[in-house]
PDB file of N, CA, C and O in Angstrom:
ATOM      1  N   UNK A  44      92.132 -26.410  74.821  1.00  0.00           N
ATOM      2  CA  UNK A  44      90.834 -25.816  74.578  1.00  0.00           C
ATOM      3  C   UNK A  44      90.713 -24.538  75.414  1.00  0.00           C
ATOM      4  O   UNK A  44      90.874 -24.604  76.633  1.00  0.00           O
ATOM      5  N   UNK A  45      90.490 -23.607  74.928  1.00  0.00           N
ATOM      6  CA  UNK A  45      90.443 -22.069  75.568  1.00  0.00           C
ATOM      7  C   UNK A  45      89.094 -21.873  76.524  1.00  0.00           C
ATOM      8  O   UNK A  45      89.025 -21.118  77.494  1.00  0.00           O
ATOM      9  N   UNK A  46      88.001 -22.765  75.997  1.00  0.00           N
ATOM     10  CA  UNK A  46      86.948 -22.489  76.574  1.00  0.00           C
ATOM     11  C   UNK A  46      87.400 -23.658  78.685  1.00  0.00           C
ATOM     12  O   UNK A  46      87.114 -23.350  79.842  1.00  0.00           O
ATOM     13  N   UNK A  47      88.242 -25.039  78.017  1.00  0.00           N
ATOM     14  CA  UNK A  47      88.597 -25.602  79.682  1.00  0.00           C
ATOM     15  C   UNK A  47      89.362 -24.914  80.029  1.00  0.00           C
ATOM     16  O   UNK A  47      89.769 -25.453  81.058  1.00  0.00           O
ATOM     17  N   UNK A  48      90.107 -23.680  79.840  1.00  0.00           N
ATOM     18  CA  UNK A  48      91.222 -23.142  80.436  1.00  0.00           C
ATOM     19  C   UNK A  48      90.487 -22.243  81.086  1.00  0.00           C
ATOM     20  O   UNK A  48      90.638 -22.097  82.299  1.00  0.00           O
ATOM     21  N   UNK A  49      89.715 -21.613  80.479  1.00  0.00           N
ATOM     22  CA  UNK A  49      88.819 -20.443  81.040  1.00  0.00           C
ATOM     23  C   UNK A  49      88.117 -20.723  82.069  1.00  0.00           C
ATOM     24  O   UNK A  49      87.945 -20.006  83.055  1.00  0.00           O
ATOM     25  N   UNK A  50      87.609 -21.984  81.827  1.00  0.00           N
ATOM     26  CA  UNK A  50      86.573 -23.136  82.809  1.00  0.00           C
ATOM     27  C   UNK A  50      87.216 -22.582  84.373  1.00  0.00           C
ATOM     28  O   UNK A  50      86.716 -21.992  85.331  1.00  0.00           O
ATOM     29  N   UNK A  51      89.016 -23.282  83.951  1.00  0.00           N
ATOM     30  CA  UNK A  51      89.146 -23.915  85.242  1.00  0.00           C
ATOM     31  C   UNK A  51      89.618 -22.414  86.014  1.00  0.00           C
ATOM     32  O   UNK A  51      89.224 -22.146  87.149  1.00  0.00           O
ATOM     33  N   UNK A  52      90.336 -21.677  85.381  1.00  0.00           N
ATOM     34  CA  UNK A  52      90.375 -20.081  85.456  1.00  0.00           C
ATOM     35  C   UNK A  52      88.748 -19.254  86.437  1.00  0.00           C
ATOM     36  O   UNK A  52      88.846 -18.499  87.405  1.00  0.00           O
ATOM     37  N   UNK A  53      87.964 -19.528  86.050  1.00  0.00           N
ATOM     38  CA  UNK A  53      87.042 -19.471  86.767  1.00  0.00           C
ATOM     39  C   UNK A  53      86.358 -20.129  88.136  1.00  0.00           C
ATOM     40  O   UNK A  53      85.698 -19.507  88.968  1.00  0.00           O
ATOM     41  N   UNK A  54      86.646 -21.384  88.153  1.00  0.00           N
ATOM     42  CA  UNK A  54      86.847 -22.083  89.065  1.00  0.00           C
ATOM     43  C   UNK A  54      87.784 -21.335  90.356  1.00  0.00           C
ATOM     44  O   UNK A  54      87.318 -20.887  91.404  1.00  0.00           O
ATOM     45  N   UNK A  55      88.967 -21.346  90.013  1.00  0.00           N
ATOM     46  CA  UNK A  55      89.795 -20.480  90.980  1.00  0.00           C
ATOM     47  C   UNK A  55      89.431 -19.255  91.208  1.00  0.00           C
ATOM     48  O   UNK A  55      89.395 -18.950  92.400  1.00  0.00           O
ATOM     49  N   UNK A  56      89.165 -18.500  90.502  1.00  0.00           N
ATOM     50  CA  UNK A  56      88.777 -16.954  90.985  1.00  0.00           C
ATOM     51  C   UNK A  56      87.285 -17.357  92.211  1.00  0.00           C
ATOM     52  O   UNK A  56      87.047 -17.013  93.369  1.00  0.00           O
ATOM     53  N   UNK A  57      86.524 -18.278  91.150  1.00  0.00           N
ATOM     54  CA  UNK A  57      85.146 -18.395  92.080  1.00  0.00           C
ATOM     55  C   UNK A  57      85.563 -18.761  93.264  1.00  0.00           C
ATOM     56  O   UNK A  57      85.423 -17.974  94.200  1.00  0.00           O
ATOM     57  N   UNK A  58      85.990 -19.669  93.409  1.00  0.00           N
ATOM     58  CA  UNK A  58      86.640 -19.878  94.729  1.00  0.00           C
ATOM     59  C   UNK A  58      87.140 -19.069  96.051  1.00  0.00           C
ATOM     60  O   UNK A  58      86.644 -19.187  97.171  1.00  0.00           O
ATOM     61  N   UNK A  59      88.362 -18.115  95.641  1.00  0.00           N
ATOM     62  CA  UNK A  59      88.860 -17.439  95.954  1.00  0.00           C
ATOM     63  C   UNK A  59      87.786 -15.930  97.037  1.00  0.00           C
ATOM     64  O   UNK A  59      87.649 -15.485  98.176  1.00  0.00           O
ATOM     65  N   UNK A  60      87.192 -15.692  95.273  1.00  0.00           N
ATOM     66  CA  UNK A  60      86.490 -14.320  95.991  1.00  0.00           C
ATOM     67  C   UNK A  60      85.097 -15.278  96.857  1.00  0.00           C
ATOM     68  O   UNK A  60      85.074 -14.825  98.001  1.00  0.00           O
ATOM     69  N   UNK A  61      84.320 -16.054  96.756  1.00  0.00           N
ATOM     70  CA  UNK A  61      83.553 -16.843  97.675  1.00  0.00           C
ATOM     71  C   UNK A  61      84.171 -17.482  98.803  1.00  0.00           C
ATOM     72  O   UNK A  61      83.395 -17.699  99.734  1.00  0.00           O
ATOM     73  N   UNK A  62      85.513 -17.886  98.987  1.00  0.00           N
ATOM     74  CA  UNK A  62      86.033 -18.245 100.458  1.00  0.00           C
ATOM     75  C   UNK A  62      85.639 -19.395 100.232  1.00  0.00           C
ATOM     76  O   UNK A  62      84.858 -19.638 101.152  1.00  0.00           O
ATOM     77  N   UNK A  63      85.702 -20.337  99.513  1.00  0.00           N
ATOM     78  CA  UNK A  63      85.043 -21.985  99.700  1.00  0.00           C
ATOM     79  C   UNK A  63      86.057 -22.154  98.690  1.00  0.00           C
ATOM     80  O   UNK A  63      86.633 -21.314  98.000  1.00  0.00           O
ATOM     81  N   UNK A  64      86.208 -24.003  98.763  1.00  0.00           N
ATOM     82  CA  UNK A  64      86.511 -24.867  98.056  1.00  0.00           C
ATOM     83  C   UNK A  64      85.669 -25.730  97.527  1.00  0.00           C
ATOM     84  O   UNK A  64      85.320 -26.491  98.429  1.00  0.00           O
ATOM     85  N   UNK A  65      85.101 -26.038  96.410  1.00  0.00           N
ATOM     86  CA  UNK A  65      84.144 -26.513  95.454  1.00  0.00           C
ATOM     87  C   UNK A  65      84.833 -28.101  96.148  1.00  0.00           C
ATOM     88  O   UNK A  65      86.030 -28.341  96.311  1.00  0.00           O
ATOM     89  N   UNK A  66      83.898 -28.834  96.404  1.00  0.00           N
ATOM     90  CA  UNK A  66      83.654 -30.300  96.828  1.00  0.00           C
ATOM     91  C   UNK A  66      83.941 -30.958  95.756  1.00  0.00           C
ATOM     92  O   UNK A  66      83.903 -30.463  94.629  1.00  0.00           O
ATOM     93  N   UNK A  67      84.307 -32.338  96.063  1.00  0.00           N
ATOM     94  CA  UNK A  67      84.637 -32.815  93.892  1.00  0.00           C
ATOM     95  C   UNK A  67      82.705 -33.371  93.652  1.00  0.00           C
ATOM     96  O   UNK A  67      82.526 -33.974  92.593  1.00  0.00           O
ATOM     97  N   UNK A  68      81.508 -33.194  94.484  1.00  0.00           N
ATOM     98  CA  UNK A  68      80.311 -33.478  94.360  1.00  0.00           C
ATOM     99  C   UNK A  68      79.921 -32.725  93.310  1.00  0.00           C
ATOM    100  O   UNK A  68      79.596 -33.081  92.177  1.00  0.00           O
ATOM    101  N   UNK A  69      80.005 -31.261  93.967  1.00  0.00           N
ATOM    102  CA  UNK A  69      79.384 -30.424  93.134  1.00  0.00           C
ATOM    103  C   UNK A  69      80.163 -29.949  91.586  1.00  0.00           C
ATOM    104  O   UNK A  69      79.472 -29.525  90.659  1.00  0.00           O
ATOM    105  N   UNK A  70      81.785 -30.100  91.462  1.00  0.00           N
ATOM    106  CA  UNK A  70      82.646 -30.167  90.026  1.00  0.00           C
ATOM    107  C   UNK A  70      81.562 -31.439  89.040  1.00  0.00           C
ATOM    108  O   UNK A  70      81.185 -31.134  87.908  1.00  0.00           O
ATOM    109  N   UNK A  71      81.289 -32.425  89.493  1.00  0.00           N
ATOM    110  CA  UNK A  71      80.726 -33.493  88.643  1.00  0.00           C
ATOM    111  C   UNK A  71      79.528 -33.094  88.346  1.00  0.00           C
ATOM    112  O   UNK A  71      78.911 -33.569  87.393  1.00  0.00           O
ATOM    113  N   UNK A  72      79.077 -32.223  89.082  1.00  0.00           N
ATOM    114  CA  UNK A  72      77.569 -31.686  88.959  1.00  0.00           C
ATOM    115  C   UNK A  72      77.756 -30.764  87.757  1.00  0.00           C
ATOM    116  O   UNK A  72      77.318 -31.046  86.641  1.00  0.00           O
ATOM    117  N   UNK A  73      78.453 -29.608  88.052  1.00  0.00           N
ATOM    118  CA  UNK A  73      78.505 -28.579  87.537  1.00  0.00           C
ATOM    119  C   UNK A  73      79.411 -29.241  86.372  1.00  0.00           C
ATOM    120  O   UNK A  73      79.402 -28.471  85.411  1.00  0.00           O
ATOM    121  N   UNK A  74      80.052 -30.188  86.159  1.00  0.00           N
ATOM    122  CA  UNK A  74      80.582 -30.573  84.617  1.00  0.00           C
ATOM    123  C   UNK A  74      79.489 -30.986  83.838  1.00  0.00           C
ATOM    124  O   UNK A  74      79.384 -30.422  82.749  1.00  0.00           O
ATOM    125  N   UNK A  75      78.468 -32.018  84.193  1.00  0.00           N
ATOM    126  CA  UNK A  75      77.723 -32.452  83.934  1.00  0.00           C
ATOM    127  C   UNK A  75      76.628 -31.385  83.214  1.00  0.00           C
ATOM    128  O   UNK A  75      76.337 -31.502  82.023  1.00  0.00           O
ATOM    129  N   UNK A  76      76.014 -30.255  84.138  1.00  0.00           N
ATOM    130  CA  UNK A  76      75.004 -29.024  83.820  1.00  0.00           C
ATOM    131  C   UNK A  76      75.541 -28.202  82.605  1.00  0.00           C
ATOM    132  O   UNK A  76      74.855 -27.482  81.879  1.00  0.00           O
ATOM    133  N   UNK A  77      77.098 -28.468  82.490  1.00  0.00           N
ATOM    134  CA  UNK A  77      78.092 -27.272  81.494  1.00  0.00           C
ATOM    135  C   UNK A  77      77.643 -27.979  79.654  1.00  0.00           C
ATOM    136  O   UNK A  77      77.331 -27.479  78.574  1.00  0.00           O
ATOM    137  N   UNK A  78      77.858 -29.352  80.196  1.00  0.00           N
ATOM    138  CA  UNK A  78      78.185 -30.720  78.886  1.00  0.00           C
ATOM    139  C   UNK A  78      76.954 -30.855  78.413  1.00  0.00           C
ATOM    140  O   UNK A  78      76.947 -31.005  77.191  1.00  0.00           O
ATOM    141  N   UNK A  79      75.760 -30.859  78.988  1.00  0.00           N
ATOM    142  CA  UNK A  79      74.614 -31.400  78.314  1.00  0.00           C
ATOM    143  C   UNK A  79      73.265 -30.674  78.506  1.00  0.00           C
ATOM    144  O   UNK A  79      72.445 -31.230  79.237  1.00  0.00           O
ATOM    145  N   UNK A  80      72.932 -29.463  77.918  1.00  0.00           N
ATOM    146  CA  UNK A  80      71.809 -28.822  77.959  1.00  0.00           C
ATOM    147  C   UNK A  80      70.615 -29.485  78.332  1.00  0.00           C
ATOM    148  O   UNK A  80      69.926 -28.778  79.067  1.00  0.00           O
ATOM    149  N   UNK A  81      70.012 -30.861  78.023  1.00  0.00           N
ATOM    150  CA  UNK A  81      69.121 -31.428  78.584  1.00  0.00           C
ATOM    151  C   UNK A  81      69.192 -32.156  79.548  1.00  0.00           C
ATOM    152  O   UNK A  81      68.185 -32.848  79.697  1.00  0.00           O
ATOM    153  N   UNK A  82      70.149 -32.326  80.446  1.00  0.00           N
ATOM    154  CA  UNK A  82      70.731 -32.978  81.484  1.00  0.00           C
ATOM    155  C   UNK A  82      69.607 -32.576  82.728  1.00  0.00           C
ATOM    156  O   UNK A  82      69.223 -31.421  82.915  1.00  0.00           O
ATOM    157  N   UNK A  83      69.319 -33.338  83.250  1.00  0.00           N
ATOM    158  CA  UNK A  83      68.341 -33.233  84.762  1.00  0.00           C
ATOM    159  C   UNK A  83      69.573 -33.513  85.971  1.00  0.00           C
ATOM    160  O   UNK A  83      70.347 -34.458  85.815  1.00  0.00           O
ATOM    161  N   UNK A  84      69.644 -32.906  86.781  1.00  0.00           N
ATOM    162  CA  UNK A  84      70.641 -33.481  88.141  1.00  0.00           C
ATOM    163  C   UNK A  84      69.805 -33.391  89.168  1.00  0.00           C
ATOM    164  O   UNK A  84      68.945 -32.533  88.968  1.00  0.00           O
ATOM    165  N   UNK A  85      69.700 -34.038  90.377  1.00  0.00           N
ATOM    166  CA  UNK A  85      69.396 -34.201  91.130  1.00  0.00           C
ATOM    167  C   UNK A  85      70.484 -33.524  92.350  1.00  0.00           C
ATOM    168  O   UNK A  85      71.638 -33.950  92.394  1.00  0.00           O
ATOM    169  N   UNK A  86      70.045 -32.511  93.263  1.00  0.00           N
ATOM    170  CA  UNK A  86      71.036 -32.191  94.587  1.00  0.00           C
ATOM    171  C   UNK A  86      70.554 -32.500  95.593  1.00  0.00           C
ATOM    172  O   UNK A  86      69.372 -32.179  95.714  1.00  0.00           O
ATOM    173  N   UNK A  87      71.076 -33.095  96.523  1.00  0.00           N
ATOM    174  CA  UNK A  87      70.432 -32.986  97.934  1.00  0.00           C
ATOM    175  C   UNK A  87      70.707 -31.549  98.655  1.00  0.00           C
ATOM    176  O   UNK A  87      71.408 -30.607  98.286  1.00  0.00           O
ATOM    177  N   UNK A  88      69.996 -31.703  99.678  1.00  0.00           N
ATOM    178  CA  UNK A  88      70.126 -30.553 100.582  1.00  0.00           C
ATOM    179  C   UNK A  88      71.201 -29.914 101.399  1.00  0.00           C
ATOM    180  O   UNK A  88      71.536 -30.349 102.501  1.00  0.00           O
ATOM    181  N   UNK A  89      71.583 -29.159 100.985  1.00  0.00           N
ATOM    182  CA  UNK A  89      72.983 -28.351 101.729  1.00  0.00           C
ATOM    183  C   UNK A  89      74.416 -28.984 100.800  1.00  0.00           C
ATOM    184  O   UNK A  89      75.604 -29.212 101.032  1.00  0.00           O
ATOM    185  N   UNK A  90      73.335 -29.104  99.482  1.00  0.00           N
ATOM    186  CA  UNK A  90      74.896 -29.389  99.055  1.00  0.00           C
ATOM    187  C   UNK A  90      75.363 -27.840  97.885  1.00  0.00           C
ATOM    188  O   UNK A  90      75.757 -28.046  96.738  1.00  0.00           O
ATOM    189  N   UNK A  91      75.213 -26.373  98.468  1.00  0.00           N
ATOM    190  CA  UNK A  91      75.821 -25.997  97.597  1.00  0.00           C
ATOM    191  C   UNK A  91      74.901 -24.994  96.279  1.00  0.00           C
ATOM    192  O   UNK A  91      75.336 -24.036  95.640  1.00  0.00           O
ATOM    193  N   UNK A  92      73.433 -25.692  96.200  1.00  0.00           N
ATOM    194  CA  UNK A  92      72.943 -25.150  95.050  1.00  0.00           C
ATOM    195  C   UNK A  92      73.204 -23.567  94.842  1.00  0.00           C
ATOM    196  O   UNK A  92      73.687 -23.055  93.832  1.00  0.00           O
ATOM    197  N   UNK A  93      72.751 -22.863  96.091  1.00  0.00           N
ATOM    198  CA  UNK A  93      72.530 -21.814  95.909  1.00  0.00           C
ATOM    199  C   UNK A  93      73.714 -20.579  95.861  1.00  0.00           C
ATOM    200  O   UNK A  93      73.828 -19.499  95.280  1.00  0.00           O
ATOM    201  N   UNK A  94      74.579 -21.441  96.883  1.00  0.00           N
ATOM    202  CA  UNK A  94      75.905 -20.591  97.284  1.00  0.00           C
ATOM    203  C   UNK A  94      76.836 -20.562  95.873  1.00  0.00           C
ATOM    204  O   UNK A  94      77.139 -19.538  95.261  1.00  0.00           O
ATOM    205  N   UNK A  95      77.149 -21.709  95.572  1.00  0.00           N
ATOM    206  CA  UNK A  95      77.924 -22.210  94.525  1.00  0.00           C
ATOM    207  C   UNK A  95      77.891 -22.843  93.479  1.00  0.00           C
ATOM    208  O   UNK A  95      78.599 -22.429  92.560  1.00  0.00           O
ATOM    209  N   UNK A  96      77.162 -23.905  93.295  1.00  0.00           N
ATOM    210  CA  UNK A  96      76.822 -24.086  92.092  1.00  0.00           C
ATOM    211  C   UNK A  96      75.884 -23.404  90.561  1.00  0.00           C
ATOM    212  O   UNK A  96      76.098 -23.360  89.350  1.00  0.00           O
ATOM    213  N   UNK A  97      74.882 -22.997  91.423  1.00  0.00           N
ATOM    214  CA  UNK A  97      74.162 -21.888  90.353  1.00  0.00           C
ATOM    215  C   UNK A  97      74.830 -21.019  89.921  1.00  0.00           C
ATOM    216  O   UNK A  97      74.766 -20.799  88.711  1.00  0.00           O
ATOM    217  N   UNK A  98      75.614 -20.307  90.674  1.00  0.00           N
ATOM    218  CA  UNK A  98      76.479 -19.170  90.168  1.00  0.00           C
ATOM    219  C   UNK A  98      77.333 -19.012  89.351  1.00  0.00           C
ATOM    220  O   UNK A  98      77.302 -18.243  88.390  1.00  0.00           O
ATOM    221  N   UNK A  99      78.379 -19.912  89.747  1.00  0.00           N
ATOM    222  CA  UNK A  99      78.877 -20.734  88.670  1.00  0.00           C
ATOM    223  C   UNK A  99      78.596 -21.489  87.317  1.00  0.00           C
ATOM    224  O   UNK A  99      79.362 -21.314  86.370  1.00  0.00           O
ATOM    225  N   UNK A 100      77.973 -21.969  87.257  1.00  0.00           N
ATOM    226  CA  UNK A 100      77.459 -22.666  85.731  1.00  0.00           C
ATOM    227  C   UNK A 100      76.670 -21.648  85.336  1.00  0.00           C
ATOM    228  O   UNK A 100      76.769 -21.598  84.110  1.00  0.00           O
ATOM    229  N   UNK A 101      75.817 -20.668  85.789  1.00  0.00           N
ATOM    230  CA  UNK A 101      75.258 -19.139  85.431  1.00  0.00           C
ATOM    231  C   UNK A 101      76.778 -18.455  84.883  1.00  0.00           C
ATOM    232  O   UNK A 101      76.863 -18.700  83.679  1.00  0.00           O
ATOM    233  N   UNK A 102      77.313 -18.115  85.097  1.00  0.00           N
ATOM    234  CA  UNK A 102      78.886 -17.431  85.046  1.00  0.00           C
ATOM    235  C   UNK A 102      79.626 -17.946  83.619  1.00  0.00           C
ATOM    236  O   UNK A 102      79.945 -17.094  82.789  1.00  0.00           O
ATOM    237  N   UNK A 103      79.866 -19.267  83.388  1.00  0.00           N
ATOM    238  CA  UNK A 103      80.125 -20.397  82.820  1.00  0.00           C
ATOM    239  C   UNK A 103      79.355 -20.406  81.551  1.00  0.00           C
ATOM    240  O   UNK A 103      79.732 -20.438  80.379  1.00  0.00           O
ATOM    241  N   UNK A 104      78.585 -20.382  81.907  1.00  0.00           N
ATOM    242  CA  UNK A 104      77.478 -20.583  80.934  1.00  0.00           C
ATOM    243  C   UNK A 104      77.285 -19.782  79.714  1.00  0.00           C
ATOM    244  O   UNK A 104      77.212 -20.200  78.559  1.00  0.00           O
ATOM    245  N   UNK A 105      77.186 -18.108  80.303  1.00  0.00           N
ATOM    246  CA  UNK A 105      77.727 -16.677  79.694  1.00  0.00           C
ATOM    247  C   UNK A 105      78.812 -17.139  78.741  1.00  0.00           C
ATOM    248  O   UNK A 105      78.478 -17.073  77.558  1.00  0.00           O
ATOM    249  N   UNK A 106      79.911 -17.546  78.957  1.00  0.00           N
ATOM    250  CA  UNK A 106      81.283 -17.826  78.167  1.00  0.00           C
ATOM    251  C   UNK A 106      81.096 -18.600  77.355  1.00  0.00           C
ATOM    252  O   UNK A 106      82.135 -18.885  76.760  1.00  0.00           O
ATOM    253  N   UNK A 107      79.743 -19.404  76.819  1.00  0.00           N
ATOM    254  CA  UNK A 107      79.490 -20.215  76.058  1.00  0.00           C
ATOM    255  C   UNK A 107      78.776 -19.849  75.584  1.00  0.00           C
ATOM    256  O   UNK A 107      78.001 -20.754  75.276  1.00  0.00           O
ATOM    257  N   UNK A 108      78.334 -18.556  75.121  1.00  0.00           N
ATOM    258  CA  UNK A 108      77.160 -17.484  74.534  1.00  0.00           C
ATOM    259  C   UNK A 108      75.672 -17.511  75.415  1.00  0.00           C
ATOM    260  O   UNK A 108      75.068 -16.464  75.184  1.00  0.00           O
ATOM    261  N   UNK A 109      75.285 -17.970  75.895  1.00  0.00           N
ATOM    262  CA  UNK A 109      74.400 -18.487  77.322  1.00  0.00           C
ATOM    263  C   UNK A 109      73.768 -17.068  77.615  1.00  0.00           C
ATOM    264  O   UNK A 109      74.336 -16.001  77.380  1.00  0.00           O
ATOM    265  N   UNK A 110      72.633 -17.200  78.110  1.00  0.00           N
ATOM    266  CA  UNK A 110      72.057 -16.040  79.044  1.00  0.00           C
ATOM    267  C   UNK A 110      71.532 -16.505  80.007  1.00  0.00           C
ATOM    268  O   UNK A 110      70.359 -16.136  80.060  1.00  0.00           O
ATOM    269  N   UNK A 111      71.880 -17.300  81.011  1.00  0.00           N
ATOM    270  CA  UNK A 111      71.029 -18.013  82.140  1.00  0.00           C
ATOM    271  C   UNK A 111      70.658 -17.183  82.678  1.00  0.00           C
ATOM    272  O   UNK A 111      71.333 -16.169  82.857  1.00  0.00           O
ATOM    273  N   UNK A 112      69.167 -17.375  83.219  1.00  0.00           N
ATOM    274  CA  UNK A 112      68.223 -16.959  84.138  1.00  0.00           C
ATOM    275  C   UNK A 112      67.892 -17.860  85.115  1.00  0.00           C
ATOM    276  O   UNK A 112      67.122 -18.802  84.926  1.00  0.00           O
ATOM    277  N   UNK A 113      68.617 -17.532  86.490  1.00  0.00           N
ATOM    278  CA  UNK A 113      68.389 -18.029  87.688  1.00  0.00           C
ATOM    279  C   UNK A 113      66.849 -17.553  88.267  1.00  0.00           C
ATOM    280  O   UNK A 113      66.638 -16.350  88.118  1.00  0.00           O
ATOM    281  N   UNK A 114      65.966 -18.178  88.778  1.00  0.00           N
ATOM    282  CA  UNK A 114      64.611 -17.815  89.710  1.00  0.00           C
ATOM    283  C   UNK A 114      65.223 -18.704  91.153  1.00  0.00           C
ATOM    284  O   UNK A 114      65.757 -19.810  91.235  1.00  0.00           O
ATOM    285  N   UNK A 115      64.886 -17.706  92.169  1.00  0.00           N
ATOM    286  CA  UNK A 115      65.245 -18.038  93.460  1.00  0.00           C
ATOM    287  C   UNK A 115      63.907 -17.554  94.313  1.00  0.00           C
ATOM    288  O   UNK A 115      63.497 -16.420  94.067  1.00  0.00           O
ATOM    289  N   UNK A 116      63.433 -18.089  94.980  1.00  0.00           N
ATOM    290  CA  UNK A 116      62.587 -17.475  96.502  1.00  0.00           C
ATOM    291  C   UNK A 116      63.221 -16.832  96.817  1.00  0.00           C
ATOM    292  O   UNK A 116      64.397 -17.158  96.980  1.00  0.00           O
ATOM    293  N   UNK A 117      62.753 -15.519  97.081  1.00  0.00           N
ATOM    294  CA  UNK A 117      63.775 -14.261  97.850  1.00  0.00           C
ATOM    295  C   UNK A 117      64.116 -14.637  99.345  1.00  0.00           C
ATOM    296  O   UNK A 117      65.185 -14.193  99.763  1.00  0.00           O
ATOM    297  N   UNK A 118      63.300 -15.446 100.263  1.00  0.00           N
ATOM    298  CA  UNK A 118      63.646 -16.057 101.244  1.00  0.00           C
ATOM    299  C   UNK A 118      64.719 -16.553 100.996  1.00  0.00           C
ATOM    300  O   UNK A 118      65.377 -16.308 102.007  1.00  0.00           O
ATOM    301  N   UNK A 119      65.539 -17.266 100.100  1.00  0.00           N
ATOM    302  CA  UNK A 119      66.412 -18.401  99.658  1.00  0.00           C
ATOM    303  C   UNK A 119      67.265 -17.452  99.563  1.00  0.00           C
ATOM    304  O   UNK A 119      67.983 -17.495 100.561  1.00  0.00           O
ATOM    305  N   UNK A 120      67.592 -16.522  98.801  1.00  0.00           N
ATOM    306  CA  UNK A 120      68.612 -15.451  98.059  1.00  0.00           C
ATOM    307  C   UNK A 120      68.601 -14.548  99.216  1.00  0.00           C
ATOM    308  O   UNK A 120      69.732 -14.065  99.274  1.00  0.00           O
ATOM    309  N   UNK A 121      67.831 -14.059 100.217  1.00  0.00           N
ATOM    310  CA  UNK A 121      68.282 -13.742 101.548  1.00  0.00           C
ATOM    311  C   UNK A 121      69.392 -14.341 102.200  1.00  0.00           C
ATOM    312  O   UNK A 121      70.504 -13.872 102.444  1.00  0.00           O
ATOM    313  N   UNK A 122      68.875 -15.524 102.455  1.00  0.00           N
ATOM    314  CA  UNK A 122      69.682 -16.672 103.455  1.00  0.00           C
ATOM    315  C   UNK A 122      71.009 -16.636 103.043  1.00  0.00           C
ATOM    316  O   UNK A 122      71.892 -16.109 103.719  1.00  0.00           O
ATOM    317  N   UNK A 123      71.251 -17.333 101.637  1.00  0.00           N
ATOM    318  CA  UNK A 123      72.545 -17.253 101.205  1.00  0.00           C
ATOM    319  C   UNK A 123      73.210 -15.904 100.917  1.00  0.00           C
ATOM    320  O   UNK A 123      74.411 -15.908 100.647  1.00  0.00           O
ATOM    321  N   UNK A 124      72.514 -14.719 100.952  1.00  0.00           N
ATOM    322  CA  UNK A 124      73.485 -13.358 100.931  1.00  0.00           C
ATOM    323  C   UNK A 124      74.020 -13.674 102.936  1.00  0.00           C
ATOM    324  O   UNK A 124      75.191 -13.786 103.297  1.00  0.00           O
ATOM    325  N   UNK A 125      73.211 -13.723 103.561  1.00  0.00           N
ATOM    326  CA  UNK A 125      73.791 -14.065 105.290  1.00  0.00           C
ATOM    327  C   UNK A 125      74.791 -15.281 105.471  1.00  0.00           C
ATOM    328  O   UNK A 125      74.943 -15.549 106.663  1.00  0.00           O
ATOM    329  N   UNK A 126      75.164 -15.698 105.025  1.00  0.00           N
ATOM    330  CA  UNK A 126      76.219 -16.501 105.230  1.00  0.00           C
ATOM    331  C   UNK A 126      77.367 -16.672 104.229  1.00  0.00           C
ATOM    332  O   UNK A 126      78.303 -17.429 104.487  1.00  0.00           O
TER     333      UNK A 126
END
């Protein structure tokens, strides 16, 4: 499937240029958000939302004809540009 090759193709680059390794927490998350448009997930705190997961399935998402629109507190989108 061209669209999981691309998936995981993305995965590595994201990785790479962000300096992190995706947790297998947040892969089940972010498989889950990719597979089922009405899907609700639940994250706890500091796991990731902002740094990595949004970005990603935003990114992801695009490749699946998608236009995601992320809303962040600019407090929030501060923080994570500082670290």
């Amino acid at each position: 499937n061209a669209l999981e090759e691309a998936k995981r193709r993305e995965f590595l680059v994201f990785e790479w240029t962000q300096g992190i390794i995706l947790k297998p927490e947040q892969l089940v998350k972010i498989d889950a958000l990719l597979n089922d448009r009405n899907v609700l997930e639940v994250f706890r705190m500091g796991m990731g939302k902002t740094s990595a997961v949004f970005p990603l399935v935003a990114r992801l998402l695009t490749l699946k004809g998608f236009f995601p629109i992320i809303y962040l507190p600019v407090a929030l989108l501060e923080r994570s540009r500082e670290t």
